[in-house]
mmCIF file of N, CA and C in Angstrom:
data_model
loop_
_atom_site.group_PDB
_atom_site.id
_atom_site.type_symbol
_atom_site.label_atom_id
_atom_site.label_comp_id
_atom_site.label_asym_id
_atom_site.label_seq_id
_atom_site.Cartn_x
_atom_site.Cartn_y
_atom_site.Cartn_z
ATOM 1 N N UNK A 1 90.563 24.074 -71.974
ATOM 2 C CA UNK A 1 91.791 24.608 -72.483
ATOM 3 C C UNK A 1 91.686 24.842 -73.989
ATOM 4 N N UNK A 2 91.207 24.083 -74.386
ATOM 5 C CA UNK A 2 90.914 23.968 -76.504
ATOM 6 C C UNK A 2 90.325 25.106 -76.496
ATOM 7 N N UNK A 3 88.958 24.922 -76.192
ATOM 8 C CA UNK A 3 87.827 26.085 -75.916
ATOM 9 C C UNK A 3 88.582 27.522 -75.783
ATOM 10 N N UNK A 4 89.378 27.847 -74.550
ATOM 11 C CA UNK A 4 89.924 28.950 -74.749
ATOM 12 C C UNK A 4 90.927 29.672 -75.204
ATOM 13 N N UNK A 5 91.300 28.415 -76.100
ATOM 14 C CA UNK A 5 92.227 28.775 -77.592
ATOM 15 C C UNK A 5 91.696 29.334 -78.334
ATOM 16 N N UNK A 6 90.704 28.897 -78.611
ATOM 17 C CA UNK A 6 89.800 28.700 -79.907
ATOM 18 C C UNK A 6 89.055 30.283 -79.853
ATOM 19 N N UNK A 7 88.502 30.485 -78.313
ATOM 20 C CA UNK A 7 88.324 31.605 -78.300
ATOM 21 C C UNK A 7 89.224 32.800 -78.437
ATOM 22 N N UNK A 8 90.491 32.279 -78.486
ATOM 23 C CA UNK A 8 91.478 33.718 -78.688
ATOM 24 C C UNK A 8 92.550 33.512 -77.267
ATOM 25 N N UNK A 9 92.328 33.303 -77.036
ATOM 26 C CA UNK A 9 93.715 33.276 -75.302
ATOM 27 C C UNK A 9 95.052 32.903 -76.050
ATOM 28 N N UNK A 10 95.911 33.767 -75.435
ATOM 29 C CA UNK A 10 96.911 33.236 -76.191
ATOM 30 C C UNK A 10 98.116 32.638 -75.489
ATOM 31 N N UNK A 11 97.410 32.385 -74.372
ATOM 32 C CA UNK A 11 98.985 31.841 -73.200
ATOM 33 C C UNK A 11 97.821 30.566 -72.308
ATOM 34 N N UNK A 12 98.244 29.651 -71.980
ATOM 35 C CA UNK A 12 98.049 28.584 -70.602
ATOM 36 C C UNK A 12 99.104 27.914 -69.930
ATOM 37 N N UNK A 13 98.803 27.977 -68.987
ATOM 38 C CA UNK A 13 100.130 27.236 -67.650
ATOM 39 C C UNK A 13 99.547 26.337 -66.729
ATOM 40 N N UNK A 14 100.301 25.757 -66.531
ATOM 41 C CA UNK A 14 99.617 24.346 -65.646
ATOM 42 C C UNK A 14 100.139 25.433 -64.311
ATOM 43 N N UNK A 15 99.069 24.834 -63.370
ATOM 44 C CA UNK A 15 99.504 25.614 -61.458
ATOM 45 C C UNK A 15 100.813 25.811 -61.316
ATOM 46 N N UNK A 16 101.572 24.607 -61.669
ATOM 47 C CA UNK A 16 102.870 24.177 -60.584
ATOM 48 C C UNK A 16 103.970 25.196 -61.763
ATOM 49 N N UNK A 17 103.607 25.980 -62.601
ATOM 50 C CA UNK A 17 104.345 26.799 -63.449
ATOM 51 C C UNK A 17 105.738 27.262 -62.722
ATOM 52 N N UNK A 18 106.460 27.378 -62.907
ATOM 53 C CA UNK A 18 107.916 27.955 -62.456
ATOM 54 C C UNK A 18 107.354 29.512 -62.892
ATOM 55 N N UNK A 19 108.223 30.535 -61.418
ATOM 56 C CA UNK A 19 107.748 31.866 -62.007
ATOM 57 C C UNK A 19 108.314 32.164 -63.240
ATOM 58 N N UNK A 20 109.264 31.944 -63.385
ATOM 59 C CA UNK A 20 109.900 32.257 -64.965
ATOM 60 C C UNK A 20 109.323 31.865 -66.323
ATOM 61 N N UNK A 21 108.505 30.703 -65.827
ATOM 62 C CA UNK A 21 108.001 30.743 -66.939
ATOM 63 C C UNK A 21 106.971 31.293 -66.614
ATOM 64 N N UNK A 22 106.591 32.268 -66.150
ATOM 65 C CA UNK A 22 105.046 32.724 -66.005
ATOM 66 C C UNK A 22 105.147 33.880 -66.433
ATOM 67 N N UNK A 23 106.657 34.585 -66.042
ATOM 68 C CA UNK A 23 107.097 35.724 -66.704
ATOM 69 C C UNK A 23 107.584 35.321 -68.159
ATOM 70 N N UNK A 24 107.726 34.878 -68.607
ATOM 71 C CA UNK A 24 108.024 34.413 -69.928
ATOM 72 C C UNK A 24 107.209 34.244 -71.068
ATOM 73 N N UNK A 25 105.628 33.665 -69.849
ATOM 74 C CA UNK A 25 104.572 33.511 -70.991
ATOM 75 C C UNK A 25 103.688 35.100 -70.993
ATOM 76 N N UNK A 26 104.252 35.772 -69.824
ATOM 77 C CA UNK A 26 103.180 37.599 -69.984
ATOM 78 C C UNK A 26 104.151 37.693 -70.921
ATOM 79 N N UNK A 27 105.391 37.746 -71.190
ATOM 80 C CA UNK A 27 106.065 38.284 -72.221
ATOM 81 C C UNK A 27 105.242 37.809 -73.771
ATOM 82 N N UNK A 28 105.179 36.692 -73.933
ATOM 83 C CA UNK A 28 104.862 36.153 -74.520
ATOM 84 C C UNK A 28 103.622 36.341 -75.070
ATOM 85 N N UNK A 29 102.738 36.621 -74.674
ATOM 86 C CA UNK A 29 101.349 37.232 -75.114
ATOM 87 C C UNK A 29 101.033 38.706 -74.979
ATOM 88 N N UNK A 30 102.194 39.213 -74.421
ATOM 89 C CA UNK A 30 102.350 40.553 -74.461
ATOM 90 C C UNK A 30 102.550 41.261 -76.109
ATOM 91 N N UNK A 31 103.367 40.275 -76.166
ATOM 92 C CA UNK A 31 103.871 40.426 -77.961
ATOM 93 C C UNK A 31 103.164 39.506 -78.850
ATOM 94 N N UNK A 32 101.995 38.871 -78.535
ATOM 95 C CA UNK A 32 100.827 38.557 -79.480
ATOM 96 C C UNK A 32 100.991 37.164 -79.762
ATOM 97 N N UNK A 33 101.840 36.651 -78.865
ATOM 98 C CA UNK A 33 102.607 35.106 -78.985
ATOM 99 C C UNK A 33 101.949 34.132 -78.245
ATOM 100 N N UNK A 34 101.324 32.698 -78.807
ATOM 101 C CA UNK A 34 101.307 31.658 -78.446
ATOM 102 C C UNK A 34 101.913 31.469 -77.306
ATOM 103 N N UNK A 35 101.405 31.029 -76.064
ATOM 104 C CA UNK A 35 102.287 30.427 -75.171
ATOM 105 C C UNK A 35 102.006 29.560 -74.589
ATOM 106 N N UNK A 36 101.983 28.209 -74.556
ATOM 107 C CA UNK A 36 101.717 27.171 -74.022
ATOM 108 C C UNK A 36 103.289 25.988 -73.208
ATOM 109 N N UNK A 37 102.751 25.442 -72.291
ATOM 110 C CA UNK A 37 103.811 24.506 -72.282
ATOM 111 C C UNK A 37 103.883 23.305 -72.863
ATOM 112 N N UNK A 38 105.598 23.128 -72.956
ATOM 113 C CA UNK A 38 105.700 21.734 -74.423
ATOM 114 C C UNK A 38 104.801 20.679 -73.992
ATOM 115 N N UNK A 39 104.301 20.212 -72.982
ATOM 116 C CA UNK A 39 103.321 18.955 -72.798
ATOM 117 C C UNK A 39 101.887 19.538 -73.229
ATOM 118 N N UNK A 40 101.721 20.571 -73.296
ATOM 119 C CA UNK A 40 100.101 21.339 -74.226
ATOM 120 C C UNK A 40 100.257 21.066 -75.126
ATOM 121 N N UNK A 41 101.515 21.970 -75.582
ATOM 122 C CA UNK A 41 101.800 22.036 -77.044
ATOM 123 C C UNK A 41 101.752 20.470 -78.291
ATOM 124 N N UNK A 42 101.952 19.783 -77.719
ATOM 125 C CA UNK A 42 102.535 19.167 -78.098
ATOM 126 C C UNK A 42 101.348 18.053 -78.291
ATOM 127 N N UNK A 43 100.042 18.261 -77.295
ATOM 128 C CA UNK A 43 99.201 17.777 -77.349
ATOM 129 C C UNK A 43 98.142 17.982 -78.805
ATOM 130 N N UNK A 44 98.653 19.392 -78.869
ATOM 131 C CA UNK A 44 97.629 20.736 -79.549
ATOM 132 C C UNK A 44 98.597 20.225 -81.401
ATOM 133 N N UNK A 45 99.815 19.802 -81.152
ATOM 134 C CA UNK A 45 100.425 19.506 -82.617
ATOM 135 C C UNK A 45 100.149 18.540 -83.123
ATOM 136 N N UNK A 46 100.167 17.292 -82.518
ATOM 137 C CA UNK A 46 100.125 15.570 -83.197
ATOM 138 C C UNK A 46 99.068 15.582 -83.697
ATOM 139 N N UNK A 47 98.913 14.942 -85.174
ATOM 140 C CA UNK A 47 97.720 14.527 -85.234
ATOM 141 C C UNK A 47 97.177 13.476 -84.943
ATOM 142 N N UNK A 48 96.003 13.720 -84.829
ATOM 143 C CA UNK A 48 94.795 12.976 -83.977
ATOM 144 C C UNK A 48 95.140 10.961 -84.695
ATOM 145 N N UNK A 49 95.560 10.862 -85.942
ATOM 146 C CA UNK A 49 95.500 9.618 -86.558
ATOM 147 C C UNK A 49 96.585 8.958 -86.369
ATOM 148 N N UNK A 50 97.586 9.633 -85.767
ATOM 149 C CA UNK A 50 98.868 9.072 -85.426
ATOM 150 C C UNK A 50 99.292 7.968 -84.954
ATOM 151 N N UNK A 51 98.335 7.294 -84.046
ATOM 152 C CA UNK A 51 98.037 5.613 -84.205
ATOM 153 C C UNK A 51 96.956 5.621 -83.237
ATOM 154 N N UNK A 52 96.428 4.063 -83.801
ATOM 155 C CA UNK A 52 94.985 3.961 -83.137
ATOM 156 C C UNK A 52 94.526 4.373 -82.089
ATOM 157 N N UNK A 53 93.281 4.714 -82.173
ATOM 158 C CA UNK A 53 93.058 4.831 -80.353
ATOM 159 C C UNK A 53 93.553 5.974 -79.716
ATOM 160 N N UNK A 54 94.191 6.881 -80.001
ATOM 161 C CA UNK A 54 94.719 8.338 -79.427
ATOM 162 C C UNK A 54 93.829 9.293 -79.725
ATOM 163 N N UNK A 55 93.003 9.145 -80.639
ATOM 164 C CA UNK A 55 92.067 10.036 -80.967
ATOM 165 C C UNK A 55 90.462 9.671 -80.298
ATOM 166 N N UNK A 56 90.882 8.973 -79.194
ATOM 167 C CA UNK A 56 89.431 9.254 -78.234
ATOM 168 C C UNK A 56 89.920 9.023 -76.846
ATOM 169 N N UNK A 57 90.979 9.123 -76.864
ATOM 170 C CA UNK A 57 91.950 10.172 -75.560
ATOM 171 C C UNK A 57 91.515 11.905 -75.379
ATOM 172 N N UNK A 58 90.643 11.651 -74.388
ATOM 173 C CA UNK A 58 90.637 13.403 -73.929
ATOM 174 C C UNK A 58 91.790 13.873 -73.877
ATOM 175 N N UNK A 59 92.044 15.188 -74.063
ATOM 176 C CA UNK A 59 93.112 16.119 -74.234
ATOM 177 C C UNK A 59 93.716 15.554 -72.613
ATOM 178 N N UNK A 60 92.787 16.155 -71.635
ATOM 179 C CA UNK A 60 93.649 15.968 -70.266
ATOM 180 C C UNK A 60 94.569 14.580 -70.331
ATOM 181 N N UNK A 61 94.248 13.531 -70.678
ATOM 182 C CA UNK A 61 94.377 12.492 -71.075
ATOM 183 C C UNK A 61 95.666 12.226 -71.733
ATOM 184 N N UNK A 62 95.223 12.675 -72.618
ATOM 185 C CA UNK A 62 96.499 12.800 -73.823
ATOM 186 C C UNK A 62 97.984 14.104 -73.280
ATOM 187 N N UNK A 63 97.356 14.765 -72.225
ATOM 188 C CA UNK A 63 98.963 15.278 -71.402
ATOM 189 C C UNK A 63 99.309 14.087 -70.599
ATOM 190 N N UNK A 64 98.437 13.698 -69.798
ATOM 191 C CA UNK A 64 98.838 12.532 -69.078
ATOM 192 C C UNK A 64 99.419 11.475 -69.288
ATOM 193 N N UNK A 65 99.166 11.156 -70.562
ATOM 194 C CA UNK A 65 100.209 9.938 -71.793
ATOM 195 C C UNK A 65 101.404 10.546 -71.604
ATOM 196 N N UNK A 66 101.146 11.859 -72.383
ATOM 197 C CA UNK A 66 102.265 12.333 -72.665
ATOM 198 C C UNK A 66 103.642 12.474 -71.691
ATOM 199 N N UNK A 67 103.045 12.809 -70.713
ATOM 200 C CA UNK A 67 103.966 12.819 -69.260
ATOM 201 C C UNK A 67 104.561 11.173 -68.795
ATOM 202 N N UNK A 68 103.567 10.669 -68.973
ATOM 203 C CA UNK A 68 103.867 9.016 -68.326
ATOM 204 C C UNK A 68 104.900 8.348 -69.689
ATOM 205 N N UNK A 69 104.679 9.018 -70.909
ATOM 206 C CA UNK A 69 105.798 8.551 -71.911
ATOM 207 C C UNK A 69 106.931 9.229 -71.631
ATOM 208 N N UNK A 70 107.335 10.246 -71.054
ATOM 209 C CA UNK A 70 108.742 10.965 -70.851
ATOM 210 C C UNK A 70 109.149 10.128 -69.337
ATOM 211 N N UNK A 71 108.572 9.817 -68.497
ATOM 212 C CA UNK A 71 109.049 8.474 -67.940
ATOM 213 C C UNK A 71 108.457 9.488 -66.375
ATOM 214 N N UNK A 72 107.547 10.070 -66.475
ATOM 215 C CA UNK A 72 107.250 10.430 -65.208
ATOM 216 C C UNK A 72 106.302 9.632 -64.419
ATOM 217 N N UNK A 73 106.595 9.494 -63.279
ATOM 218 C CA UNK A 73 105.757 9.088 -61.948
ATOM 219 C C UNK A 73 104.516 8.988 -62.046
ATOM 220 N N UNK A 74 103.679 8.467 -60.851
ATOM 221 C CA UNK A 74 102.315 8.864 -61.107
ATOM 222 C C UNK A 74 102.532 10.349 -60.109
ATOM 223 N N UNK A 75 102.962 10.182 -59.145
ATOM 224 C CA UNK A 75 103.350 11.417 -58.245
ATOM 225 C C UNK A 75 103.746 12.384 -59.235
ATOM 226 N N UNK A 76 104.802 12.698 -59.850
ATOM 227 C CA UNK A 76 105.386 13.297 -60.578
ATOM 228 C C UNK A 76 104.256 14.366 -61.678
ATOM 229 N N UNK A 77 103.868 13.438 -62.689
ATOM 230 C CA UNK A 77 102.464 13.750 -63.000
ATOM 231 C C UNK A 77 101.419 14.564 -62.567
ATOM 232 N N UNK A 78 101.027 14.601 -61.168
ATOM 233 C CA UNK A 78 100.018 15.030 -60.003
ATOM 234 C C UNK A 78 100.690 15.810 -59.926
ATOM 235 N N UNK A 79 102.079 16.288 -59.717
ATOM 236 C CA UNK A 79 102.428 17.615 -59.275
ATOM 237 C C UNK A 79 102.043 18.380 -60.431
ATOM 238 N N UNK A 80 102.712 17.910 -61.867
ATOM 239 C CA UNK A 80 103.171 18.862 -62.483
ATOM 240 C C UNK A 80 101.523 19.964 -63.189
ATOM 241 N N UNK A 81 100.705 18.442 -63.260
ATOM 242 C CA UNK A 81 99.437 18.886 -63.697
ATOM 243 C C UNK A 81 98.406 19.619 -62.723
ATOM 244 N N UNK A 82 98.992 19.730 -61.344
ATOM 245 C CA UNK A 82 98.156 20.424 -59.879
ATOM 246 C C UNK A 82 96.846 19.409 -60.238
ATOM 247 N N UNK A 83 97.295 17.906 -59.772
ATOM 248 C CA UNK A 83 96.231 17.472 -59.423
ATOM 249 C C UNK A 83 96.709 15.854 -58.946
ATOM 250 N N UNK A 84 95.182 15.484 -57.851
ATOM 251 C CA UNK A 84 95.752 14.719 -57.417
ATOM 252 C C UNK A 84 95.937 12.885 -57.935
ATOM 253 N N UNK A 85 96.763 12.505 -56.999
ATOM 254 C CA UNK A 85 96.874 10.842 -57.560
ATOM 255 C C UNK A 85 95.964 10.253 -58.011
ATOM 256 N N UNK A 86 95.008 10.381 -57.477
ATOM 257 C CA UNK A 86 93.562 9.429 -57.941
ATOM 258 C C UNK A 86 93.386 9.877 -59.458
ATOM 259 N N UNK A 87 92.966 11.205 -59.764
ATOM 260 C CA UNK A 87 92.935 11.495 -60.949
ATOM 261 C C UNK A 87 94.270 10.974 -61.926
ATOM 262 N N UNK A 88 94.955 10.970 -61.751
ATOM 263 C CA UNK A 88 95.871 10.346 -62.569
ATOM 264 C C UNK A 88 95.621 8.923 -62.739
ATOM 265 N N UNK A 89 95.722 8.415 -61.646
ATOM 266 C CA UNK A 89 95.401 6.954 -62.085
ATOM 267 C C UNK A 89 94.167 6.330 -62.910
ATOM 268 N N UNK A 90 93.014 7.451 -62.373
ATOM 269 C CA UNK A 90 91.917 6.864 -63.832
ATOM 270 C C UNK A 90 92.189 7.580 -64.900
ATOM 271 N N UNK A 91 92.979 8.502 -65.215
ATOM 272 C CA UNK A 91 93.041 8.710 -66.584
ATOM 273 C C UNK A 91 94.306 7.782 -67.061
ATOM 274 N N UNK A 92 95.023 7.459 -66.319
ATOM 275 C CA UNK A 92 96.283 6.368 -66.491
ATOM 276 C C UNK A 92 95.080 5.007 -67.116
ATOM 277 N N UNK A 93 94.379 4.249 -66.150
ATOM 278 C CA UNK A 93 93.140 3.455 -66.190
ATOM 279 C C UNK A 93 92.280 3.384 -67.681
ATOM 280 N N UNK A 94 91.845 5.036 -67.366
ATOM 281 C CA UNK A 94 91.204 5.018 -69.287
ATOM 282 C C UNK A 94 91.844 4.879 -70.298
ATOM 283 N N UNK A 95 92.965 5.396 -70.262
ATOM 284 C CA UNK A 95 93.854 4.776 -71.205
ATOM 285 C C UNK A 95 93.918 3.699 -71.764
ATOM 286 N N UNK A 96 94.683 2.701 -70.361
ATOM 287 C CA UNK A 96 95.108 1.912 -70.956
ATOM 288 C C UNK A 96 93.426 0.724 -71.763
ATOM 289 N N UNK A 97 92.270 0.670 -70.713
ATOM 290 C CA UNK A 97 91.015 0.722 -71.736
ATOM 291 C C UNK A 97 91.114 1.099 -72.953
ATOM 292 N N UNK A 98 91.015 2.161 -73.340
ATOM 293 C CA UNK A 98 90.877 2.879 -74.690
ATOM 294 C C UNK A 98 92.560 2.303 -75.792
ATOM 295 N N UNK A 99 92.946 2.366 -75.222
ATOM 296 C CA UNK A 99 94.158 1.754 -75.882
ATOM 297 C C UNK A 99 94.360 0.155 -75.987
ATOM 298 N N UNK A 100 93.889 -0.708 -75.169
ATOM 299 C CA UNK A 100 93.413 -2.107 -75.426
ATOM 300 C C UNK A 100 94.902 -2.379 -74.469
ATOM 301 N N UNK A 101 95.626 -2.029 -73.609
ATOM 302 C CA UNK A 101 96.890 -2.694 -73.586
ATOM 303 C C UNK A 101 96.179 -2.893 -71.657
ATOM 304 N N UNK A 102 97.216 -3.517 -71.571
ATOM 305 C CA UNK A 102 97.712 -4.061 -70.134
ATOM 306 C C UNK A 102 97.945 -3.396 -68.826
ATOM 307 N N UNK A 103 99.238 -2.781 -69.352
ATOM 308 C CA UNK A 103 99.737 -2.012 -68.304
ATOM 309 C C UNK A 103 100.452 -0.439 -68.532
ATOM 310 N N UNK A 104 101.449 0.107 -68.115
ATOM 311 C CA UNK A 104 101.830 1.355 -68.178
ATOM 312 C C UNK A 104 102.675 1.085 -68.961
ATOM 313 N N UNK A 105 103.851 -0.089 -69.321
ATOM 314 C CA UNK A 105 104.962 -0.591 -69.873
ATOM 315 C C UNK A 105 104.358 -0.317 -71.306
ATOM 316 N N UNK A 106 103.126 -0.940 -71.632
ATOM 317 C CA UNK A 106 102.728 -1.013 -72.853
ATOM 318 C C UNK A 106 102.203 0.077 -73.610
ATOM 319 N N UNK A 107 101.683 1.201 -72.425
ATOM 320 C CA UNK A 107 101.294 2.223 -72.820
ATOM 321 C C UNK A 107 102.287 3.497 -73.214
ATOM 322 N N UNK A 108 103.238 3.406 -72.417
ATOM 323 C CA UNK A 108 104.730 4.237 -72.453
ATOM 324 C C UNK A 108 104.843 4.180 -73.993
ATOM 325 N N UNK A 109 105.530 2.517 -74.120
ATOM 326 C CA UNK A 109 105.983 2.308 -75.634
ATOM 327 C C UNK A 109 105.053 2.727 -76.813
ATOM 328 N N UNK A 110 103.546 2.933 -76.679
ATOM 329 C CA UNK A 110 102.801 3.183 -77.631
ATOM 330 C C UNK A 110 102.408 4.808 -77.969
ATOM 331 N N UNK A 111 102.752 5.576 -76.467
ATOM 332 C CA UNK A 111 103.053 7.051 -76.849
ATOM 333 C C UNK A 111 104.623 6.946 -77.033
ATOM 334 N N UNK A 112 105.948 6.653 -76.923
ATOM 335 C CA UNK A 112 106.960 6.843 -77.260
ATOM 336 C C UNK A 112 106.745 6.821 -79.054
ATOM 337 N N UNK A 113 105.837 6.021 -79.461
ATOM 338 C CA UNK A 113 105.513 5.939 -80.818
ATOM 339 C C UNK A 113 105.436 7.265 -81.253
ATOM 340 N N UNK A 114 103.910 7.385 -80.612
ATOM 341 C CA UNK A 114 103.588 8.746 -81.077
ATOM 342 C C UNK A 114 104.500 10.121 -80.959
ATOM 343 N N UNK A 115 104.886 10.312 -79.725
ATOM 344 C CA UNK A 115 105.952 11.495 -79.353
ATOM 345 C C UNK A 115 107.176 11.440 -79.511
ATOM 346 N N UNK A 116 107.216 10.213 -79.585
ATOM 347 C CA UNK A 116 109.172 10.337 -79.995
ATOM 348 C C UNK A 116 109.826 10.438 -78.715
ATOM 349 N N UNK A 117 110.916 10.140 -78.057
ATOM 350 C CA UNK A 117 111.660 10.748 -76.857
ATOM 351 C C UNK A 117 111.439 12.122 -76.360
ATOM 352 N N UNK A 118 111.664 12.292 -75.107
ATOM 353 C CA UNK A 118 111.413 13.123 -74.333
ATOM 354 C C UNK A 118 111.836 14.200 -74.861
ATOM 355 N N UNK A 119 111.891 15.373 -74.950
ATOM 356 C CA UNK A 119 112.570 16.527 -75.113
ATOM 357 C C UNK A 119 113.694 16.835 -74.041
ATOM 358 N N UNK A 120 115.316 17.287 -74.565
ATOM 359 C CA UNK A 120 115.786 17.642 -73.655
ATOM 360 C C UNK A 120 115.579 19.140 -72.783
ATOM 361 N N UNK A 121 115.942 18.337 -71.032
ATOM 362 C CA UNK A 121 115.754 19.899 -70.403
ATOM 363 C C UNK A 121 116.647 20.993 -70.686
#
């Protein structure tokens, strides 16, 4: 996904995209515009030093925080990213490794750090 930023793309959508936003993002790069969704985005804004240990979180990774800090499921997650449970749970797993903590409780509160509350829908 970085990679084909970097190369110039100017739109990405996770599978489970709503058509509207799919029409939203051709609009969107139609007119030379960035289009990503806020859990990309948002990946692609923070910086990397923002607290320990987030900066050797793979990107996929670091959506997957990101999602499990707005208070989603592991199911939930798997949909939104078109992929399945298992994968979530080892990147849930590496995490919390790479982050030194326990459980999901601890990991939530330490991206709520970083991201701040959820965005409203």
């Amino acid at each position: 996904m970085q990679a084909a930023i970097q190369a110039g793309a100017l739109g990405y959508l996770l599978k489970a995209a709503p058509p509207e936003e799919l029409l939203s993002a051709i609009r969107s790069v139609y007119q030379g515009t960035l289009s990503l969704p806020r859990e990309i985005a948002q990946v692609f804004t923070q910086p990397a030093h923002a607290a320990p240990g987030f900066e050797h979180l793979t990107q996929h990774a670091q959506v997957v925080l990101h999602l499990l800090a707005d208070g989603l499921s592991n199911q939930q997650i798997a949909q939104s990213l078109s992929i399945c449970n298992t994968t979530v749970r080892a990147h849930i797993s590496s995490i919390l490794a790479k982050l030194n903590v326990t459980n999901r409780t601890q990991v939530a509160l330490l991206a709520r750090e970083r991201f701040g509350p959820p965005a409203p829908d």
